[in-house]
Amino acid sequence: TASLPVAQGLEGAEILISRQRPERFVHEGLLNQLRLAATAQRFNSVEWRRLRPQLPQAAPQLRPSELALTLQGLAALRSVETPYIEPVLDAVQQLASYMNPENFVDCMVALATLQTPQAKDAVDALVRGTSESSELHTLQRGQVMGCLEALVQLNHPSEKMLQALLQEMPSAWKMTAEELLRTLRLMKGVTEISKSHKVLDMMCLALADATGALRSRLRGQEQ
């Protein structure tokens, strides 16, 4: 019915409005520690242990980019304790459809690193919310590869998402030797998780392209 999109729009607006807050965020110290952990800077483990009990309260207030940062920090810390990870995963499910492609990739790579069983619903929501995005073309080649690798690690054979990401893969002839080897390993992983004929057809074309480019590079080195 026509009222359904309107209701969904109102619900989305209410979610985003609920994340409006004063200029000074009371959980900024917590976010800063997660940021330091994610970027391997001067992380303070004592300060983290003091602040992490705030996560259940902070998670519902986080914006998409802050949720992605939080997951990256938790992944760097390998922190999957239920009281801390579950509120974040719940918030990811709620905001999944509001993630931009960069936030989406950051979340997927972090979840693949965490490898926690509680993450399945969050992964499903992220893939469902992003698989039809028209903005995936904004991703850089490393981000595309990282997201495909995350899907393989998470054993998530979403046909729409795999197709969308494979369409954004650069030509093998423009890749470095390291990227070619990474691509070949990635292709093997995708074929192990997907039984989609469309995906496998795309993989065959990409594999032939990558193999041809790699052989050309090897011949060039021999001459």
PDB file of C-alpha atoms in Angstrom:
ATOM      1  CA  THR A   1       0.000   0.000   0.000  1.00  0.00           C
ATOM      2  CA  ALA A   2       1.033   3.623  -0.477  1.00  0.00           C
ATOM      3  CA  SER A   3       1.096   4.155   3.267  1.00  0.00           C
ATOM      4  CA  LEU A   4       3.912   1.624   3.780  1.00  0.00           C
ATOM      5  CA  PRO A   5       6.751   3.761   2.327  1.00  0.00           C
ATOM      6  CA  VAL A   6       5.441   6.745   4.271  1.00  0.00           C
ATOM      7  CA  ALA A   7       5.435   4.741   7.510  1.00  0.00           C
ATOM      8  CA  GLN A   8       8.943   3.464   6.796  1.00  0.00           C
ATOM      9  CA  GLY A   9      10.118   7.003   6.065  1.00  0.00           C
ATOM     10  CA  LEU A  10       8.658   8.263   9.322  1.00  0.00           C
ATOM     11  CA  GLU A  11      10.258   5.418  11.244  1.00  0.00           C
ATOM     12  CA  GLY A  12      13.634   6.191   9.647  1.00  0.00           C
ATOM     13  CA  ALA A  13      13.304   9.886  10.472  1.00  0.00           C
ATOM     14  CA  GLU A  14      12.481   9.050  14.082  1.00  0.00           C
ATOM     15  CA  ILE A  15      15.551   6.812  14.320  1.00  0.00           C
ATOM     16  CA  LEU A  16      17.838   9.536  12.990  1.00  0.00           C
ATOM     17  CA  ILE A  17      16.257  12.230  15.155  1.00  0.00           C
ATOM     18  CA  SER A  18      16.771  10.027  18.213  1.00  0.00           C
ATOM     19  CA  ARG A  19      20.505  10.211  17.489  1.00  0.00           C
ATOM     20  CA  GLN A  20      20.604  14.001  17.574  1.00  0.00           C
ATOM     21  CA  ARG A  21      22.390  15.151  20.705  1.00  0.00           C
ATOM     22  CA  PRO A  22      24.128  18.107  22.321  1.00  0.00           C
ATOM     23  CA  GLU A  23      27.415  19.272  20.867  1.00  0.00           C
ATOM     24  CA  ARG A  24      29.336  17.481  23.617  1.00  0.00           C
ATOM     25  CA  PHE A  25      28.627  13.739  23.540  1.00  0.00           C
ATOM     26  CA  VAL A  26      28.863  12.252  27.033  1.00  0.00           C
ATOM     27  CA  HIS A  27      30.424   9.065  25.642  1.00  0.00           C
ATOM     28  CA  GLU A  28      33.128  10.840  23.630  1.00  0.00           C
ATOM     29  CA  GLY A  29      35.845   9.337  25.849  1.00  0.00           C
ATOM     30  CA  LEU A  30      34.611   5.834  25.030  1.00  0.00           C
ATOM     31  CA  LEU A  31      34.558   6.603  21.302  1.00  0.00           C
ATOM     32  CA  ASN A  32      38.050   8.037  21.516  1.00  0.00           C
ATOM     33  CA  GLN A  33      39.433   4.849  23.059  1.00  0.00           C
ATOM     34  CA  LEU A  34      37.753   2.776  20.332  1.00  0.00           C
ATOM     35  CA  ARG A  35      39.198   5.132  17.722  1.00  0.00           C
ATOM     36  CA  LEU A  36      42.684   4.702  19.180  1.00  0.00           C
ATOM     37  CA  ALA A  37      42.265   0.923  19.226  1.00  0.00           C
ATOM     38  CA  ALA A  38      41.035   0.876  15.608  1.00  0.00           C
ATOM     39  CA  THR A  39      43.966   2.981  14.380  1.00  0.00           C
ATOM     40  CA  ALA A  40      46.625   1.296  16.556  1.00  0.00           C
ATOM     41  CA  GLN A  41      47.548   4.531  18.254  1.00  0.00           C
ATOM     42  CA  ARG A  42      48.082   5.332  21.946  1.00  0.00           C
ATOM     43  CA  PHE A  43      45.328   3.084  23.271  1.00  0.00           C
ATOM     44  CA  ASN A  44      44.929   3.077  27.072  1.00  0.00           C
ATOM     45  CA  SER A  45      43.780  -0.342  28.286  1.00  0.00           C
ATOM     46  CA  VAL A  46      43.084   0.930  31.806  1.00  0.00           C
ATOM     47  CA  GLU A  47      40.893   3.742  30.467  1.00  0.00           C
ATOM     48  CA  TRP A  48      39.133   1.270  28.153  1.00  0.00           C
ATOM     49  CA  ARG A  49      38.248  -1.063  31.012  1.00  0.00           C
ATOM     50  CA  ARG A  50      36.887   1.922  32.929  1.00  0.00           C
ATOM     51  CA  LEU A  51      34.776   3.201  30.030  1.00  0.00           C
ATOM     52  CA  ARG A  52      33.534   0.045  28.304  1.00  0.00           C
ATOM     53  CA  PRO A  53      30.571  -0.473  30.707  1.00  0.00           C
ATOM     54  CA  GLN A  54      29.122   2.613  28.954  1.00  0.00           C
ATOM     55  CA  LEU A  55      28.715   0.696  25.670  1.00  0.00           C
ATOM     56  CA  PRO A  56      25.150  -0.584  26.296  1.00  0.00           C
ATOM     57  CA  GLN A  57      24.024   2.981  26.975  1.00  0.00           C
ATOM     58  CA  ALA A  58      26.081   4.567  24.210  1.00  0.00           C
ATOM     59  CA  ALA A  59      25.333   2.109  21.375  1.00  0.00           C
ATOM     60  CA  PRO A  60      21.705   3.199  20.719  1.00  0.00           C
ATOM     61  CA  GLN A  61      22.912   6.809  20.395  1.00  0.00           C
ATOM     62  CA  LEU A  62      25.700   6.155  17.903  1.00  0.00           C
ATOM     63  CA  ARG A  63      25.533   7.374  14.340  1.00  0.00           C
ATOM     64  CA  PRO A  64      26.379   5.088  11.370  1.00  0.00           C
ATOM     65  CA  SER A  65      30.018   6.213  11.092  1.00  0.00           C
ATOM     66  CA  GLU A  66      30.450   5.897  14.874  1.00  0.00           C
ATOM     67  CA  LEU A  67      28.987   2.389  14.832  1.00  0.00           C
ATOM     68  CA  ALA A  68      31.449   1.410  12.124  1.00  0.00           C
ATOM     69  CA  LEU A  69      34.280   2.888  14.203  1.00  0.00           C
ATOM     70  CA  THR A  70      33.041   1.052  17.302  1.00  0.00           C
ATOM     71  CA  LEU A  71      33.048  -2.279  15.484  1.00  0.00           C
ATOM     72  CA  GLN A  72      36.528  -1.581  14.132  1.00  0.00           C
ATOM     73  CA  GLY A  73      37.753  -0.843  17.658  1.00  0.00           C
ATOM     74  CA  LEU A  74      36.133  -3.978  19.079  1.00  0.00           C
ATOM     75  CA  ALA A  75      37.643  -6.016  16.241  1.00  0.00           C
ATOM     76  CA  ALA A  76      41.112  -4.607  16.936  1.00  0.00           C
ATOM     77  CA  LEU A  77      40.667  -5.559  20.607  1.00  0.00           C
ATOM     78  CA  ARG A  78      39.085  -8.928  19.735  1.00  0.00           C
ATOM     79  CA  SER A  79      36.428  -7.902  22.248  1.00  0.00           C
ATOM     80  CA  VAL A  80      33.365 -10.131  21.886  1.00  0.00           C
ATOM     81  CA  GLU A  81      32.119 -10.218  25.467  1.00  0.00           C
ATOM     82  CA  THR A  82      28.321 -10.410  25.258  1.00  0.00           C
ATOM     83  CA  PRO A  83      27.516  -7.348  27.434  1.00  0.00           C
ATOM     84  CA  TYR A  84      29.579  -5.147  25.111  1.00  0.00           C
ATOM     85  CA  ILE A  85      29.114  -6.623  21.640  1.00  0.00           C
ATOM     86  CA  GLU A  86      25.366  -7.322  21.677  1.00  0.00           C
ATOM     87  CA  PRO A  87      24.181  -3.697  22.148  1.00  0.00           C
ATOM     88  CA  VAL A  88      26.444  -2.657  19.271  1.00  0.00           C
ATOM     89  CA  LEU A  89      25.136  -5.425  17.006  1.00  0.00           C
ATOM     90  CA  ASP A  90      21.548  -4.462  17.876  1.00  0.00           C
ATOM     91  CA  ALA A  91      22.314  -0.858  16.904  1.00  0.00           C
ATOM     92  CA  VAL A  92      23.906  -2.020  13.625  1.00  0.00           C
ATOM     93  CA  GLN A  93      20.717  -3.894  12.735  1.00  0.00           C
ATOM     94  CA  GLN A  94      18.652  -0.785  13.375  1.00  0.00           C
ATOM     95  CA  LEU A  95      20.861   1.524  11.304  1.00  0.00           C
ATOM     96  CA  ALA A  96      21.967  -0.933   8.593  1.00  0.00           C
ATOM     97  CA  SER A  97      19.951   0.706   5.823  1.00  0.00           C
ATOM     98  CA  TYR A  98      21.426   4.129   6.687  1.00  0.00           C
ATOM     99  CA  MET A  99      25.056   3.078   6.278  1.00  0.00           C
ATOM    100  CA  ASN A 100      26.979   4.575   3.382  1.00  0.00           C
ATOM    101  CA  PRO A 101      29.174   2.149   1.367  1.00  0.00           C
ATOM    102  CA  GLU A 102      32.319   3.010   3.346  1.00  0.00           C
ATOM    103  CA  ASN A 103      30.573   2.416   6.691  1.00  0.00           C
ATOM    104  CA  PHE A 104      29.165  -0.836   5.316  1.00  0.00           C
ATOM    105  CA  VAL A 105      32.591  -2.129   4.288  1.00  0.00           C
ATOM    106  CA  ASP A 106      34.150  -1.114   7.613  1.00  0.00           C
ATOM    107  CA  CYS A 107      31.402  -2.965   9.508  1.00  0.00           C
ATOM    108  CA  MET A 108      31.650  -6.096   7.359  1.00  0.00           C
ATOM    109  CA  VAL A 109      35.447  -6.311   7.637  1.00  0.00           C
ATOM    110  CA  ALA A 110      35.243  -5.787  11.406  1.00  0.00           C
ATOM    111  CA  LEU A 111      32.545  -8.450  11.806  1.00  0.00           C
ATOM    112  CA  ALA A 112      34.612 -10.878   9.734  1.00  0.00           C
ATOM    113  CA  THR A 113      37.538 -10.237  12.080  1.00  0.00           C
ATOM    114  CA  LEU A 114      35.407 -10.719  15.198  1.00  0.00           C
ATOM    115  CA  GLN A 115      33.841 -13.955  13.890  1.00  0.00           C
ATOM    116  CA  THR A 116      31.254 -13.943  16.668  1.00  0.00           C
ATOM    117  CA  PRO A 117      28.108 -16.103  16.353  1.00  0.00           C
ATOM    118  CA  GLN A 118      25.951 -13.205  17.580  1.00  0.00           C
ATOM    119  CA  ALA A 119      26.795 -11.235  14.422  1.00  0.00           C
ATOM    120  CA  LYS A 120      24.617 -13.176  11.963  1.00  0.00           C
ATOM    121  CA  ASP A 121      21.532 -10.931  12.241  1.00  0.00           C
ATOM    122  CA  ALA A 122      23.683  -7.805  11.960  1.00  0.00           C
ATOM    123  CA  VAL A 123      25.415  -9.168   8.843  1.00  0.00           C
ATOM    124  CA  ASP A 124      22.042 -10.086   7.312  1.00  0.00           C
ATOM    125  CA  ALA A 125      20.715  -6.581   8.001  1.00  0.00           C
ATOM    126  CA  LEU A 126      23.828  -4.898   6.576  1.00  0.00           C
ATOM    127  CA  VAL A 127      23.766  -6.938   3.379  1.00  0.00           C
ATOM    128  CA  ARG A 128      20.000  -6.493   2.971  1.00  0.00           C
ATOM    129  CA  GLY A 129      20.275  -2.749   3.521  1.00  0.00           C
ATOM    130  CA  THR A 130      23.159  -2.216   1.089  1.00  0.00           C
ATOM    131  CA  SER A 131      22.872  -4.862  -1.663  1.00  0.00           C
ATOM    132  CA  GLU A 132      20.710  -2.624  -3.869  1.00  0.00           C
ATOM    133  CA  SER A 133      22.652   0.572  -3.186  1.00  0.00           C
ATOM    134  CA  SER A 134      23.515   2.615  -6.270  1.00  0.00           C
ATOM    135  CA  GLU A 135      26.581   4.048  -4.502  1.00  0.00           C
ATOM    136  CA  LEU A 136      28.807   0.964  -4.403  1.00  0.00           C
ATOM    137  CA  HIS A 137      30.693   2.397  -7.386  1.00  0.00           C
ATOM    138  CA  THR A 138      32.212   4.951  -4.984  1.00  0.00           C
ATOM    139  CA  LEU A 139      34.249   2.222  -3.266  1.00  0.00           C
ATOM    140  CA  GLN A 140      37.944   1.934  -3.974  1.00  0.00           C
ATOM    141  CA  ARG A 141      39.312  -1.365  -5.268  1.00  0.00           C
ATOM    142  CA  GLY A 142      40.788  -2.298  -1.879  1.00  0.00           C
ATOM    143  CA  GLN A 143      37.413  -1.741  -0.219  1.00  0.00           C
ATOM    144  CA  VAL A 144      35.641  -3.895  -2.812  1.00  0.00           C
ATOM    145  CA  MET A 145      38.137  -6.709  -2.288  1.00  0.00           C
ATOM    146  CA  GLY A 146      37.966  -6.334   1.490  1.00  0.00           C
ATOM    147  CA  CYS A 147      34.183  -6.616   1.458  1.00  0.00           C
ATOM    148  CA  LEU A 148      34.244  -9.681  -0.800  1.00  0.00           C
ATOM    149  CA  GLU A 149      36.811 -11.277   1.506  1.00  0.00           C
ATOM    150  CA  ALA A 150      34.564 -10.482   4.480  1.00  0.00           C
ATOM    151  CA  LEU A 151      31.580 -12.163   2.798  1.00  0.00           C
ATOM    152  CA  VAL A 152      33.735 -15.255   2.215  1.00  0.00           C
ATOM    153  CA  GLN A 153      34.998 -15.302   5.819  1.00  0.00           C
ATOM    154  CA  LEU A 154      31.441 -14.846   7.116  1.00  0.00           C
ATOM    155  CA  ASN A 155      30.179 -17.549   4.724  1.00  0.00           C
ATOM    156  CA  HIS A 156      27.444 -15.191   3.529  1.00  0.00           C
ATOM    157  CA  PRO A 157      26.573 -16.090  -0.099  1.00  0.00           C
ATOM    158  CA  SER A 158      24.276 -13.149  -0.873  1.00  0.00           C
ATOM    159  CA  GLU A 159      23.750 -13.335  -4.643  1.00  0.00           C
ATOM    160  CA  LYS A 160      22.782  -9.658  -4.987  1.00  0.00           C
ATOM    161  CA  MET A 161      25.699  -8.406  -2.937  1.00  0.00           C
ATOM    162  CA  LEU A 162      28.245 -10.682  -4.605  1.00  0.00           C
ATOM    163  CA  GLN A 163      27.047  -9.575  -8.037  1.00  0.00           C
ATOM    164  CA  ALA A 164      27.075  -5.902  -7.048  1.00  0.00           C
ATOM    165  CA  LEU A 165      30.625  -6.118  -5.694  1.00  0.00           C
ATOM    166  CA  LEU A 166      31.963  -8.224  -8.567  1.00  0.00           C
ATOM    167  CA  GLN A 167      30.652  -5.596 -10.985  1.00  0.00           C
ATOM    168  CA  GLU A 168      32.833  -3.041  -9.185  1.00  0.00           C
ATOM    169  CA  MET A 169      36.007  -5.131  -9.398  1.00  0.00           C
ATOM    170  CA  PRO A 170      38.640  -3.354 -11.522  1.00  0.00           C
ATOM    171  CA  SER A 171      40.075  -4.947 -14.632  1.00  0.00           C
ATOM    172  CA  ALA A 172      42.799  -7.432 -13.775  1.00  0.00           C
ATOM    173  CA  TRP A 173      45.033  -5.726 -16.320  1.00  0.00           C
ATOM    174  CA  LYS A 174      45.075  -2.611 -14.119  1.00  0.00           C
ATOM    175  CA  MET A 175      46.016  -4.518 -10.941  1.00  0.00           C
ATOM    176  CA  THR A 176      49.400  -4.866  -9.290  1.00  0.00           C
ATOM    177  CA  ALA A 177      50.908  -8.351  -8.989  1.00  0.00           C
ATOM    178  CA  GLU A 178      49.904  -8.439  -5.300  1.00  0.00           C
ATOM    179  CA  GLU A 179      46.325  -7.494  -6.177  1.00  0.00           C
ATOM    180  CA  LEU A 180      46.210 -10.214  -8.832  1.00  0.00           C
ATOM    181  CA  LEU A 181      47.252 -12.886  -6.348  1.00  0.00           C
ATOM    182  CA  ARG A 182      44.753 -11.521  -3.822  1.00  0.00           C
ATOM    183  CA  THR A 183      42.040 -11.628  -6.493  1.00  0.00           C
ATOM    184  CA  LEU A 184      42.783 -15.237  -7.417  1.00  0.00           C
ATOM    185  CA  ARG A 185      42.550 -16.311  -3.760  1.00  0.00           C
ATOM    186  CA  LEU A 186      39.355 -14.300  -3.441  1.00  0.00           C
ATOM    187  CA  MET A 187      37.813 -15.982  -6.496  1.00  0.00           C
ATOM    188  CA  LYS A 188      38.500 -19.381  -4.976  1.00  0.00           C
ATOM    189  CA  GLY A 189      36.757 -18.323  -1.768  1.00  0.00           C
ATOM    190  CA  VAL A 190      33.690 -16.974  -3.563  1.00  0.00           C
ATOM    191  CA  THR A 191      33.250 -20.181  -5.563  1.00  0.00           C
ATOM    192  CA  GLU A 192      33.295 -22.122  -2.287  1.00  0.00           C
ATOM    193  CA  ILE A 193      30.404 -20.178  -0.726  1.00  0.00           C
ATOM    194  CA  SER A 194      28.187 -19.380  -3.734  1.00  0.00           C
ATOM    195  CA  LYS A 195      26.177 -21.764  -5.896  1.00  0.00           C
ATOM    196  CA  SER A 196      24.557 -18.976  -7.928  1.00  0.00           C
ATOM    197  CA  HIS A 197      24.956 -19.536 -11.669  1.00  0.00           C
ATOM    198  CA  LYS A 198      25.074 -15.765 -12.278  1.00  0.00           C
ATOM    199  CA  VAL A 199      27.814 -15.294  -9.689  1.00  0.00           C
ATOM    200  CA  LEU A 200      29.798 -18.274 -10.985  1.00  0.00           C
ATOM    201  CA  ASP A 201      29.543 -16.975 -14.568  1.00  0.00           C
ATOM    202  CA  MET A 202      30.933 -13.633 -13.409  1.00  0.00           C
ATOM    203  CA  MET A 203      33.661 -15.470 -11.513  1.00  0.00           C
ATOM    204  CA  CYS A 204      34.689 -17.429 -14.608  1.00  0.00           C
ATOM    205  CA  LEU A 205      35.091 -14.227 -16.616  1.00  0.00           C
ATOM    206  CA  ALA A 206      37.005 -12.507 -13.823  1.00  0.00           C
ATOM    207  CA  LEU A 207      39.187 -15.576 -13.300  1.00  0.00           C
ATOM    208  CA  ALA A 208      40.083 -15.783 -16.988  1.00  0.00           C
ATOM    209  CA  ASP A 209      40.905 -12.061 -16.942  1.00  0.00           C
ATOM    210  CA  ALA A 210      43.081 -12.381 -13.828  1.00  0.00           C
ATOM    211  CA  THR A 211      44.856 -15.516 -15.052  1.00  0.00           C
ATOM    212  CA  GLY A 212      45.620 -13.902 -18.418  1.00  0.00           C
ATOM    213  CA  ALA A 213      46.974 -10.772 -16.747  1.00  0.00           C
ATOM    214  CA  LEU A 214      49.142 -12.796 -14.369  1.00  0.00           C
ATOM    215  CA  ARG A 215      50.575 -14.926 -17.187  1.00  0.00           C
ATOM    216  CA  SER A 216      51.369 -11.778 -19.146  1.00  0.00           C
ATOM    217  CA  ARG A 217      53.230 -10.338 -16.143  1.00  0.00           C
ATOM    218  CA  LEU A 218      55.219 -13.572 -15.697  1.00  0.00           C
ATOM    219  CA  ARG A 219      56.167 -13.702 -19.366  1.00  0.00           C
ATOM    220  CA  GLY A 220      57.290 -10.086 -19.169  1.00  0.00           C
ATOM    221  CA  GLN A 221      59.596 -10.929 -16.249  1.00  0.00           C
ATOM    222  CA  GLU A 222      61.165 -13.836 -18.157  1.00  0.00           C
ATOM    223  CA  GLN A 223      62.076 -11.696 -21.141  1.00  0.00           C
TER     224      GLN A 223
END
